[in-house]
Coordinates of C-alpha atoms and ligand atoms in Angstrom, one line a residue:
X1 CA 9.1 7.0 141.0
X2 CA 6.4 7.5 138.2
X3 CA 7.3 9.8 135.3
X4 CA 5.3 13.1 135.5
X5 CA 2.2 12.9 133.3
X6 CA 2.6 14.7 129.9
X7 CA -0.5 16.9 129.5
X8 CA -0.3 16.7 125.6
X9 CA -0.5 13.0 125.7
X10 CA -3.5 13.2 128.0
X11 CA -5.3 15.6 125.6
X12 CA -4.6 13.3 122.7
X13 CA -5.8 10.4 124.7
X14 CA -9.1 12.2 125.5
X15 CA -9.7 13.2 121.9
X16 CA -9.1 9.7 120.7
X17 CA -11.3 8.2 123.3
X18 CA -14.0 10.6 122.3
X19 CA -13.6 10.0 118.6
X20 CA -13.7 6.3 118.9
X21 CA -17.0 6.4 120.7
X22 CA -18.7 7.6 117.5
X23 CA -22.3 8.6 118.3
X24 CA -22.1 7.1 121.8
X25 CA -23.3 3.9 123.6
X26 CA -27.0 4.5 123.1
X27 CA -26.7 4.9 119.3
X28 CA -24.4 1.9 119.0
X29 CA -26.9 -0.1 120.9
X30 CA -29.6 0.9 118.4
X31 CA -27.3 -0.1 115.5
X32 CA -26.7 -3.5 117.1
X33 CA -30.4 -4.0 117.7
X34 CA -31.0 -3.5 114.0
X35 CA -28.5 -6.4 113.4
X36 CA -25.9 -4.0 112.1
X37 CA -22.3 -3.7 113.1
X38 CA -20.7 -0.3 113.7
X39 CA -18.3 1.3 111.2
X40 CA -15.3 0.3 113.2
X41 CA -16.5 -3.3 113.8
X42 CA -16.9 -3.6 110.1
X43 CA -13.4 -2.5 109.4
X44 CA -12.0 -4.9 111.9
X45 CA -13.8 -7.8 110.2
X46 CA -12.8 -6.6 106.7
X47 CA -9.1 -6.2 107.3
X48 CA -6.3 -8.4 108.6
X49 CA -6.1 -8.1 112.4
X50 CA -4.3 -5.1 113.6
X51 CA -3.5 -3.8 110.1
X52 CA -5.8 -0.7 110.0
X53 CA -4.1 2.6 109.9
X54 CA -6.6 5.4 110.4
X55 CA -6.5 8.8 108.8
X56 CA -8.3 11.9 110.0
X57 CA -9.7 10.5 113.2
X58 CA -9.8 14.1 114.5
X59 CA -11.2 15.8 111.5
X60 CA -14.4 17.8 112.0
X61 CA -16.8 19.7 109.8
X62 CA -17.0 23.5 109.6
X63 CA -20.5 23.5 110.9
X64 CA -24.0 24.0 109.6
X65 CA -25.4 26.7 107.3
X66 CA -28.6 26.2 109.2
X67 CA -26.9 27.4 112.3
X68 CA -26.0 25.2 115.3
X69 CA -23.1 22.7 114.8
X70 CA -22.6 19.5 113.0
X71 CA -19.0 19.3 114.3
X72 CA -18.1 15.8 115.5
X73 CA -14.7 14.2 115.7
X74 CA -14.3 12.1 112.5
X75 CA -17.4 13.6 111.0
X76 CA -19.3 10.3 110.7
X77 CA -16.9 8.3 108.6
X78 CA -13.9 6.2 109.5
X79 CA -11.2 6.2 106.8
X80 CA -7.7 4.7 106.3
X81 CA -5.9 1.7 104.9
X82 CA -5.1 -1.8 105.9
X83 CA -4.4 -5.2 104.4
X84 CA -6.5 -8.2 103.2
X85 CA -4.4 -11.3 103.2
X86 CA -1.3 -9.1 103.3
X87 CA -2.3 -6.8 100.4
X88 CA -3.1 -3.1 101.0
X89 CA -6.5 -1.7 100.4
X90 CA -8.1 1.7 101.2
X91 CA -11.4 1.7 103.1
X92 CA -14.0 4.2 104.2
X93 CA -16.8 3.1 106.6
X94 CA -19.7 5.4 107.2
X95 CA -20.8 5.7 110.9
X96 CA -24.6 5.7 111.1
X97 CA -24.3 6.5 114.8
X98 CA -23.0 10.0 113.9
X99 CA -25.7 12.1 112.3
X100 CA -27.0 9.1 110.5
X101 CA -23.7 8.7 108.6
X102 CA -24.8 11.7 106.6
X103 CA -22.3 13.1 104.2
X104 CA -21.1 16.6 104.6
X105 CA -18.0 18.5 103.4
X106 CA -15.5 17.1 105.9
X107 CA -16.9 13.6 105.6
X108 CA -16.4 13.8 101.9
X109 CA -12.9 15.3 102.1
X110 CA -11.9 12.3 104.2
X111 CA -13.2 9.8 101.6
X112 CA -11.6 11.8 98.8
X113 CA -8.3 11.8 100.6
X114 CA -8.1 8.0 100.7
X115 CA -9.5 7.7 97.1
X116 CA -6.7 10.0 95.9
X117 CA -4.1 8.1 97.8
X118 CA -5.4 4.7 96.6
X119 CA -5.0 5.8 93.0
X120 CA -1.6 7.2 93.7
X121 CA -0.3 4.0 95.2
X122 CA -2.4 1.6 93.1
X123 CA -4.6 -0.1 95.7
X124 CA -8.3 -1.1 95.7
X125 CA -10.9 1.2 97.3
X126 CA -13.6 -0.4 99.5
X127 CA -16.5 1.7 100.6
X128 CA -18.8 0.5 103.5
X129 CA -22.0 2.6 103.0
X130 CA -24.5 3.2 105.8
X131 CA -25.8 6.7 105.5
X132 CA -28.8 9.0 105.5
X133 CA -27.4 10.7 102.4
X134 CA -26.5 14.4 101.9
X135 CA -26.2 16.1 105.3
X136 CA -29.3 18.3 105.2
X137 CA -27.8 21.0 107.5
X138 CA -24.9 21.6 105.1
X139 CA -27.1 22.4 102.1
X140 CA -25.3 22.8 98.8
X141 CA -21.9 22.1 100.4
X142 CA -23.2 18.5 100.9
X143 CA -24.1 18.2 97.3
X144 CA -20.7 19.6 96.2
X145 CA -19.2 17.0 98.5
X146 CA -20.9 14.2 96.6
X147 CA -19.8 15.6 93.3
X148 CA -16.1 15.4 94.5
X149 CA -16.6 11.7 95.2
X150 CA -18.3 11.0 91.9
X151 CA -15.5 12.7 90.1
X152 CA -13.0 10.5 91.8
X153 CA -15.0 7.3 91.2
X154 CA -14.8 8.0 87.5
X155 CA -11.1 8.9 87.6
X156 CA -10.3 5.8 89.5
X157 CA -12.4 3.6 87.2
X158 CA -10.2 1.1 85.4
X159 CA -7.2 2.2 87.5
X160 CA -7.9 0.5 90.8
X161 CA -10.8 -1.9 91.7
X162 CA -13.6 -0.1 93.5
X163 CA -15.9 -2.1 95.7
X164 CA -19.0 -0.9 97.6
X165 CA -20.9 -2.6 100.4
X166 CA -24.4 -1.2 101.0
X167 CA -25.0 -1.9 104.7
X168 CA -27.8 0.5 105.5
X169 CA -29.7 3.2 103.7
X170 CA -28.4 4.6 100.4
X171 CA -30.9 7.0 98.8
X172 CA -31.2 9.8 96.3
X173 CA -28.2 10.9 94.3
X174 CA -26.0 9.1 96.9
X175 CA -26.6 5.9 94.9
X176 CA -24.5 7.1 92.1
X177 CA -21.1 6.7 93.7
X178 CA -21.7 3.0 94.4
X179 CA -23.2 2.5 90.9
X180 CA -20.0 3.8 89.3
X181 CA -17.9 1.4 91.3
X182 CA -17.1 -2.1 89.9
X183 CA -19.0 -4.3 92.4
X184 CA -21.8 -3.7 94.8
X185 CA -22.5 -6.0 97.7
X186 CA -25.8 -5.5 99.5
X187 CA -26.6 -6.8 102.9
X188 CA -30.2 -8.0 103.6
X189 CA -32.1 -5.1 105.2
X190 CA -30.2 -2.4 103.3
X191 CA -31.7 -0.5 100.5
X192 CA -30.9 1.7 97.5
X193 CA -33.2 3.9 95.5
X194 CA -33.2 7.2 93.7
X195 CA -36.5 8.2 95.1
X196 CA -37.9 6.6 98.3
X197 CA -41.4 5.2 99.1
X198 CA -42.7 8.6 100.2
X199 CA -41.9 10.2 96.9
X200 CA -43.3 7.2 95.0
X201 CA -46.5 7.6 97.0
X202 CA -46.8 11.3 96.3
X203 CA -45.9 11.2 92.6
X204 CA -47.4 7.9 91.3
X205 CA -49.8 7.1 94.3
X206 CA -48.3 3.7 94.8
X207 CA -47.7 2.1 98.2
X208 CA -44.4 0.3 98.3
X209 CA -42.0 -0.6 101.1
X210 CA -38.3 0.4 101.1
X211 CA -37.4 -3.3 100.7
X212 CA -39.8 -3.9 97.8
X213 CA -38.5 -0.8 96.1
X214 CA -34.8 -1.2 96.6
X215 CA -33.9 -4.1 98.9
X216 CA -31.1 -6.5 98.3
X217 CA -33.4 -9.1 96.7
X218 CA -34.9 -6.7 94.2
X219 CA -31.4 -5.4 93.2
X220 CA -29.9 -8.8 92.8
X221 CA -32.7 -10.5 90.9
X222 CA -34.5 -7.7 89.0
X223 CA -32.5 -4.6 88.5
X224 CA -29.0 -6.2 88.4
X225 CA -27.7 -3.2 90.5
X226 CA -26.2 -5.6 93.2
X227 CA -23.5 -8.0 92.2
X228 CA -23.5 -9.9 95.4
X229 CA -25.9 -10.1 98.4
X230 CA -25.3 -11.3 101.9
X231 CA -27.5 -12.2 104.9
X232 CA -25.5 -10.0 107.3
X233 CA -22.5 -7.8 107.7
X234 CA -20.2 -10.6 108.7
X235 CA -20.9 -12.7 105.7
X236 CA -20.7 -9.7 103.4
X237 CA -17.3 -8.6 104.6
X238 CA -16.0 -12.2 104.3
X239 CA -17.1 -12.2 100.6
X240 CA -15.4 -8.9 99.9
X241 CA -12.1 -10.4 101.2
X242 CA -12.7 -13.4 98.9
X243 CA -13.3 -11.1 95.9
X244 CA -10.2 -9.1 96.6
X245 CA -8.1 -12.3 96.4
X246 CA -9.1 -12.8 92.8
X247 CA -8.1 -9.2 91.8
X248 CA -4.9 -7.3 91.0
X249 CA -4.4 -4.2 93.1
X250 CA -4.4 -2.0 90.0
X251 CA -4.5 -2.0 86.2
X252 CA -0.7 -2.2 85.9
X253 CA -0.5 -5.5 87.8
X254 CA -1.7 -9.1 87.3
X255 CA -3.9 -10.8 89.8
X256 CA -1.9 -12.7 92.5
X257 CA -1.2 -16.3 91.7
X258 CA -2.6 -18.8 94.1
X259 CA -1.7 -22.4 93.9
X260 CA -4.7 -24.6 95.0
X261 CA -2.7 -27.8 94.4
X262 CA -5.0 -28.9 91.6
X263 CA -2.9 -30.5 88.8
X264 CA -3.2 -28.7 85.4
X265 CA -3.4 -32.1 83.6
X266 CA -6.3 -33.3 85.7
X267 CA -8.9 -34.8 83.4
X268 CA -12.6 -35.2 84.1
X269 CA -14.0 -38.2 82.1
X270 CA -17.6 -37.3 83.1
X271 CA -17.4 -34.2 80.9
X272 CA -17.5 -36.5 77.8
X273 CA -21.1 -37.2 78.8
X274 CA -22.2 -33.8 79.9
X275 CA -23.9 -32.8 76.7
X276 CA -27.1 -34.8 76.4
X277 CA -27.8 -36.7 73.1
X278 CA -30.9 -34.7 72.1
X279 CA -30.3 -31.1 71.2
X280 CA -33.5 -30.1 73.0
X281 CA -32.3 -31.6 76.3
X282 CA -30.7 -29.3 78.8
X283 CA -27.8 -29.5 81.2
X284 CA -26.2 -27.3 83.8
X285 CA -23.1 -25.3 82.6
X286 CA -21.9 -24.9 86.2
X287 CA -20.9 -28.6 86.1
X288 CA -18.4 -27.8 83.4
X289 CA -17.3 -24.6 85.2
X290 CA -16.6 -26.3 88.5
X291 CA -14.9 -29.2 86.8
X292 CA -12.3 -27.2 84.9
X293 CA -11.5 -24.6 87.6
X294 CA -8.7 -25.1 90.2
X295 CA -10.2 -26.7 93.3
X296 CA -13.7 -26.3 91.8
X297 CA -13.7 -22.7 93.3
X298 CA -15.9 -20.2 91.5
X299 CA -17.1 -16.8 92.6
X300 CA -20.2 -16.0 90.6
X301 CA -21.1 -12.4 89.9
X302 CA -24.7 -11.3 89.6
X303 CA -25.7 -15.0 90.2
X304 CA -29.4 -14.2 90.5
X305 CA -29.7 -11.7 87.6
X306 CA -30.0 -12.8 83.9
X307 CA -29.3 -16.4 84.9
X308 CA -29.1 -17.4 81.3
X309 CA -25.5 -16.2 81.3
X310 CA -23.0 -17.0 83.9
X311 CA -20.1 -14.6 84.8
X312 CA -17.6 -15.0 87.6
X313 CA -14.1 -15.5 88.7
X314 CA -12.1 -18.7 89.2
X315 CA -8.5 -19.8 88.7
X316 CA -6.8 -21.9 86.1
X317 CA -3.3 -23.0 86.9
X318 CA -3.3 -20.6 89.8
X319 CA -4.1 -17.6 87.6
X320 CA -7.4 -15.6 88.0
X321 CA -9.7 -15.9 85.0
X322 CA -13.0 -14.3 84.2
X323 CA -15.6 -16.8 83.0
X324 CA -18.5 -16.0 80.7
X325 CA -20.7 -18.9 79.9
X326 CA -24.1 -19.4 78.4
X327 CA -26.4 -21.4 80.8
X328 CA -28.5 -23.8 78.7
X329 CA -30.5 -24.7 81.9
X330 CA -32.1 -21.2 81.9
X331 CA -34.0 -19.9 78.8
X332 CA -31.9 -22.4 76.8
X333 CA -28.9 -20.1 77.3
X334 CA -30.3 -17.5 74.9
X335 CA -28.8 -14.0 74.9
X336 CA -31.3 -11.3 75.9
X337 CA -31.0 -7.7 77.0
X338 CA -30.1 -8.3 80.6
X339 CA -27.6 -11.1 79.8
X340 CA -25.9 -8.9 77.2
X341 CA -25.6 -6.0 79.7
X342 CA -24.4 -8.2 82.5
X343 CA -21.7 -10.0 80.5
X344 CA -20.6 -6.8 78.7
X345 CA -19.8 -5.1 82.0
X346 CA -18.0 -8.1 83.4
X347 CA -15.9 -8.5 80.3
X348 CA -14.9 -4.8 80.5
X349 CA -14.0 -5.2 84.2
X350 CA -11.7 -8.2 83.3
X351 CA -10.1 -6.3 80.5
X352 CA -9.4 -3.2 82.7
X353 CA -7.6 -5.4 85.2
X354 CA -5.6 -7.8 83.1
X355 CA -7.8 -10.8 83.8
X356 CA -7.9 -13.3 80.9
X357 CA -11.3 -14.3 79.6
X358 CA -12.7 -17.8 79.2
X359 CA -15.9 -18.1 77.2
X360 CA -18.0 -21.3 77.3
X361 CA -20.5 -21.3 74.5
X362 CA -23.9 -23.0 74.2
X363 CA -26.1 -20.3 72.7
X364 CA -29.2 -20.8 70.4
X365 CA -29.2 -17.1 69.5
X366 CA -30.7 -13.8 70.6
X367 CA -34.1 -13.9 72.3
X368 CA -36.8 -13.2 69.7
X369 CA -39.9 -11.1 70.3
X370 CA -41.2 -7.5 70.6
X371 CA -40.4 -7.3 74.3
X372 CA -36.7 -7.8 73.6
X373 CA -36.6 -5.8 70.4
X374 CA -38.5 -2.9 71.9
X375 CA -36.3 -3.1 75.0
X376 CA -33.3 -2.5 72.8
X377 CA -31.7 -5.8 72.1
X378 CA -29.9 -4.2 69.1
X379 CA -28.0 -1.8 71.3
X380 CA -27.7 -4.1 74.3
X381 CA -26.4 -7.0 72.3
X382 CA -24.0 -4.6 70.7
X383 CA -22.5 -3.9 74.1
X384 CA -21.4 -7.5 74.5
X385 CA -20.1 -7.6 71.0
X386 CA -18.2 -4.4 71.6
X387 CA -16.8 -5.5 74.9
X388 CA -15.4 -8.7 73.7
X389 CA -14.0 -7.2 70.6
X390 CA -12.2 -4.4 72.3
X391 CA -10.8 -6.6 75.1
X392 CA -7.0 -7.0 74.8
X393 CA -6.6 -9.6 77.5
X394 CA -6.1 -13.2 76.5
X395 CA -9.4 -14.6 75.2
X396 CA -10.1 -18.3 74.9
X397 CA -13.4 -19.8 73.8
X398 CA -14.7 -23.3 74.0
X399 CA -17.8 -24.1 71.9
X400 CA -19.6 -26.8 73.9
X401 CA -22.8 -27.2 71.8
X402 CA -24.9 -24.6 70.0
X403 CA -23.2 -21.6 68.5
X404 CA -25.8 -20.1 66.2
X405 CA -25.9 -16.9 64.2
X406 CA -25.0 -13.5 65.6
X407 CA -24.8 -14.9 69.1
X408 CA -22.0 -17.2 67.9
X409 CA -20.1 -14.2 66.6
X410 CA -20.7 -12.2 69.8
X411 CA -19.5 -14.9 72.2
X412 CA -15.8 -14.2 71.6
X413 CA -15.6 -15.9 68.2
X414 CA -12.5 -16.1 66.1
X415 CA -14.1 -13.5 63.8
X416 CA -14.0 -10.8 66.5
X417 CA -10.4 -11.7 67.1
X418 CA -10.5 -14.0 70.2
X419 CA -7.2 -15.7 70.6
X420 CA -7.8 -19.5 70.8
X421 CA -10.9 -21.4 69.9
X422 CA -11.7 -25.0 70.8
X423 CA -14.8 -26.9 70.1
X424 CA -16.2 -30.1 71.7
X425 CA -17.3 -32.8 69.2
X426 CA -20.8 -31.9 70.2
X427 CA -20.5 -28.3 68.9
X428 CA -23.0 -27.1 66.3
X429 CA -21.9 -24.0 64.5
X430 CA -24.4 -22.6 62.1
X431 CA -26.3 -19.5 60.9
X432 CA -29.4 -20.7 62.8
X433 CA -31.0 -23.7 64.4
X434 CA -32.1 -26.6 62.1
X435 CA -35.9 -26.0 62.2
X436 CA -35.7 -22.3 61.5
X437 CA -33.2 -22.8 58.7
X438 CA -35.2 -25.5 57.0
X439 CA -38.4 -23.4 57.2
X440 CA -36.6 -20.6 55.4
X441 CA -34.7 -22.5 52.7
X442 CA -37.1 -25.3 51.9
X443 CA -40.4 -23.5 52.6
X444 CA -41.8 -23.8 49.0
X445 CA -40.7 -27.4 48.7
X446 CA -42.2 -28.4 52.0
X447 CA -45.5 -26.7 51.3
X448 CA -45.8 -28.5 47.9
X449 CA -44.9 -31.9 49.4
X450 CA -47.5 -34.7 49.7
X451 CA -46.3 -35.2 53.3
X452 CA -44.9 -31.8 54.5
X453 CA -44.2 -33.0 58.0
X454 CA -42.0 -36.0 57.0
X455 CA -40.1 -33.9 54.4
X456 CA -39.5 -31.3 57.1
X457 CA -38.1 -34.0 59.4
X458 CA -35.9 -35.3 56.6
X459 CA -34.6 -31.8 55.8
X460 CA -33.9 -31.0 59.4
X461 CA -32.0 -34.3 59.7
X462 CA -29.9 -33.4 56.6
X463 CA -29.2 -29.9 57.9
X464 CA -28.2 -31.3 61.3
X465 CA -25.8 -33.8 59.7
X466 CA -24.2 -31.0 57.7
X467 CA -24.0 -28.4 60.4
X468 CA -24.3 -30.1 63.8
X469 CA -20.6 -30.7 64.0
X470 CA -17.6 -28.6 64.4
X471 CA -15.9 -30.1 61.4
X472 CA -16.9 -27.4 58.9
X473 CA -15.6 -24.7 61.1
X474 CA -12.4 -26.7 61.8
X475 CA -11.9 -27.1 58.1
X476 CA -12.0 -23.3 57.7
X477 CA -9.7 -22.8 60.6
X478 CA -12.3 -20.9 62.6
X479 CA -11.6 -23.1 65.5
X480 CA -8.1 -24.2 66.4
X481 CA -8.9 -27.7 67.5
X482 CA -11.7 -30.1 68.3
X483 CA -10.9 -31.4 71.8
X484 CA -12.1 -34.2 74.0
X485 CA -14.3 -32.6 76.7
X486 CA -12.3 -34.4 79.4
X487 CA -9.2 -32.5 78.5
X488 CA -10.7 -29.0 78.5
X489 CA -9.0 -27.9 81.7
X490 CA -5.5 -28.8 80.5
X491 CA -6.1 -27.2 77.1
X492 CA -7.3 -24.0 78.7
X493 CA -4.3 -23.8 81.0
X494 CA -1.9 -24.4 78.1
X495 CA -3.7 -21.7 76.1
X496 CA -3.3 -19.2 78.9
X497 CA 0.4 -20.0 79.2
X498 CA 1.0 -19.3 75.6
X499 CA -1.0 -16.1 75.7
X500 CA 0.9 -14.8 78.7
X501 CA 2.9 -12.5 76.5
X502 CA 0.1 -11.3 74.4
X503 CA 0.4 -7.7 73.1
X504 CA -2.1 -5.7 71.1
X505 CA -1.6 -2.5 69.1
X506 CA -4.0 0.1 70.2
X507 CA -5.7 2.7 68.0
X508 CA -4.7 6.3 68.4
X509 CA -7.9 7.6 69.9
X510 CA -9.2 9.2 73.0
X511 CA -11.6 6.3 73.7
X512 CA -14.0 4.2 71.7
X513 CA -17.7 4.9 71.9
X514 CA -19.3 1.7 73.3
X515 CA -23.1 1.7 72.6
X516 CA -24.2 2.5 76.1
Ligands
HXC1 C1 -28.6 15.0 108.6 C2 -29.5 13.0 109.2 C3 -29.7 12.7 107.9 C4 -29.3 13.6 106.9 C5 -30.4 11.1 109.1 N1 -29.9 12.0 110.0 N2 -30.3 11.4 107.9 N3 -28.9 14.2 109.6 N4 -28.7 14.7 107.3 N5 -29.5 13.3 105.6 C6 -29.8 11.9 111.4 C7 -31.2 12.0 112.1 O1 -31.6 13.3 112.2 C8 -30.9 11.3 113.4 O2 -30.3 12.2 114.2 C9 -29.9 10.3 113.0 O3 -29.3 10.7 111.8 C10 -30.5 8.9 112.8 O4 -31.6 9.0 111.9 P1 -33.0 8.4 112.3 O5 -34.0 9.0 111.4 O6 -33.3 8.4 113.7 O7 -32.7 6.9 111.9 P2 -33.7 5.8 111.2 O8 -35.1 5.9 111.8 O9 -33.0 4.6 111.1 O10 -33.9 6.4 109.7 C11 -32.9 6.5 108.8 C12 -33.2 7.3 107.5 C13 -33.8 8.6 107.9 C14 -34.3 6.5 106.8 C15 -32.0 7.4 106.7 O11 -32.9 9.3 108.9 C16 -34.0 9.6 106.8 O12 -35.0 9.4 106.0 N6 -33.1 10.5 106.6 C17 -33.1 11.4 105.6 C18 -32.8 10.8 104.3 C19 -32.7 11.8 103.2 O13 -33.7 12.3 102.7 N7 -31.5 12.2 102.8 C20 -31.2 13.0 101.8 C21 -31.3 12.2 100.5 S1 -31.0 13.1 99.1 P3 -30.6 12.2 115.8 O14 -29.7 13.3 116.3 O15 -32.1 12.5 115.9 O16 -30.3 10.9 116.3 C22 -29.4 12.8 98.9 C23 -28.9 13.6 97.8 C24 -27.5 13.2 97.5 O17 -28.7 12.2 99.6 C25 -27.2 14.0 96.3 C26 -26.0 13.6 95.6 C27 -25.8 14.3 94.3

C-alpha cells in the first residue's frame, strides 16, 4: 500500500519546481540563443558535481515602489556554496531570465548573506554577473542594495579572494562591485561601462557600440579592467577553477601545495644562451618563466594589457608563486604607467594572500617623454615601488640583464628590502644605460674631440666593461650570488624553502597611504 501523500512535501515540491524554472522556458531559450548559459547551468559547470548547496531559493522581494509586483522566487539570483576540487567557495549567479537579472533589495540581501558567510568561514567569493543593473521599479532601495554589496566587497578585500565573471551586461554604478574584487573575467559578448552608448551619444555626440565602448577586448587590451577573457561561458568557468587552485582560501592560509612531479633540481642548459650577445637584441621572457616553473604551467594575469610587464601565477616546488617579470620583447621591457599599475596591484594581491613573489628583471628604466610624465609616471611608478616595499611575503629577485636606475630599485631590489637577490652573469646594474651615461659625463670631452663618434664609442665600451656585469653589485653585497642561468629553478626553490618562516615587524599604524 502506498504511503498517504504529505501535503507539506507537495507544496515544497511545487515551490522548488517553480523557483528552479527561473524566468521560464521562453526566456531560457532566448538566453541560450545568445550563446549564454543560465545562472544554474553556470554554477553546475563552476563547482564540483553535486556539491552545490543553495541558500534562499524561496526568497522573494517586497515588491515595487512603482506599484505592481517584482516578487519572484529567488529574486533573480542563485546563491550558495559548493566546492572546486574539494575546496569550498561561495557563489552568486545572476539570473538574466528573471527581470533581466536586475538587482533589488532581496537580490542584494541574498548576495550579502553569502558574502558575510564567506568572510566568516574564510572562503573565496565568486560572482557570476549577468544583469540589467539596479532594478528600476525598486528605486532608491535598489541603489541602497548596491551600497551594501560595495561595503562588503571592501570589507572582504584582502580577507578572502573575490572573483567576478562578467557574463552579460554590467552597466552604471553596478561596475563598481566587480572593480573592487581581485580578478575580473569577461566573456566575449559581455560588456562593462559606467555610461552606455546612448548617454555617450547624448553627451559627447559620439556613435559607439557597446562592444567598442566596454567589450571584453577593450577591457583586456586598453583599460586593463579585465584580468582574463574567455570566448564563452564554459571556457570562462574552467579558467576560474584553474585560478582558484593557485589561491589560498583566505588571508590566514597558504595556497594549497600541488606536486606536479617536476624535480626541483631540474636544470635547463638552454637558459645559458637565452640572453643574446648584443644588448640591443631582444628575447622573450616567457621562455625563462616556463622553464623555471613546475610543469611549465603559468597562469598569466592581464596578459594583453601593458605587455611590457608580465604578471601571473605558477608553482615552484609545488608552492604557488606570483611572478613579476619585465618583458624585453615588448617596449624593451620599460616601465610605464600601465605596467606600474598592473604590477603594483598584482604584488598587493600576492601580499594579501601569502603568495611569495618572484621578480625577474630586465628593465632599461622608466619610459621617457611627455605622454608618460603628464600621465603621471611619478605617482604610478611610486605605486609599484610602494607595493614591493610594503610586501611582507618572501621576495626573491633574479636580475637577468638590464637593471638600470630607479627601475632597478623599484623591481624588488635589495635596497627596498627584498629577501634574496641573484644575478645572471649577463646582468648589467647601473645608474643608466651606457649611451645616456656617456653623453652626460663625457659631453664636453666628446664635443671637443677630433673624432667625437669614435670617442663616444670608446667611452661607451669602457662604461659597459665597468658596469655591464653583476660583479660590482656582488662586491657590495647588493646581490647574494651570481648564478648560472641553468640552475635558476633550483636556486629559487631553495630560496623559497629558507624563507618559509619569514616574519616581519609591522609598524603600529592604521594603514599606509599608497599613492593611488
Ligand atoms: C528592471 C529590467 C532591468 C532593470 C532589464 N530589465 N533591465 N527590469 N530593472 N534595470 C528587464 C526588462 O524589462 C525585460 O523584462 C527583461 O529584463 C530583459 O530585458 P530586455 O531589455 O528584454 O533584454 P535585452 O534586450 O537583452 O537588453 C538588456 C539590457 C536592457 C541592455 C540590459 O534591458 C537595458 O538597457 N536595461 C536597463 C539597463 C539600465 O539602465 N540599468 C540601470 C543602470 S544604472 P521583460 O519582462 O520585458 O522580459 C545602475 C545603477 C547602479 O545599475 C547603481 C549602483 C550604485
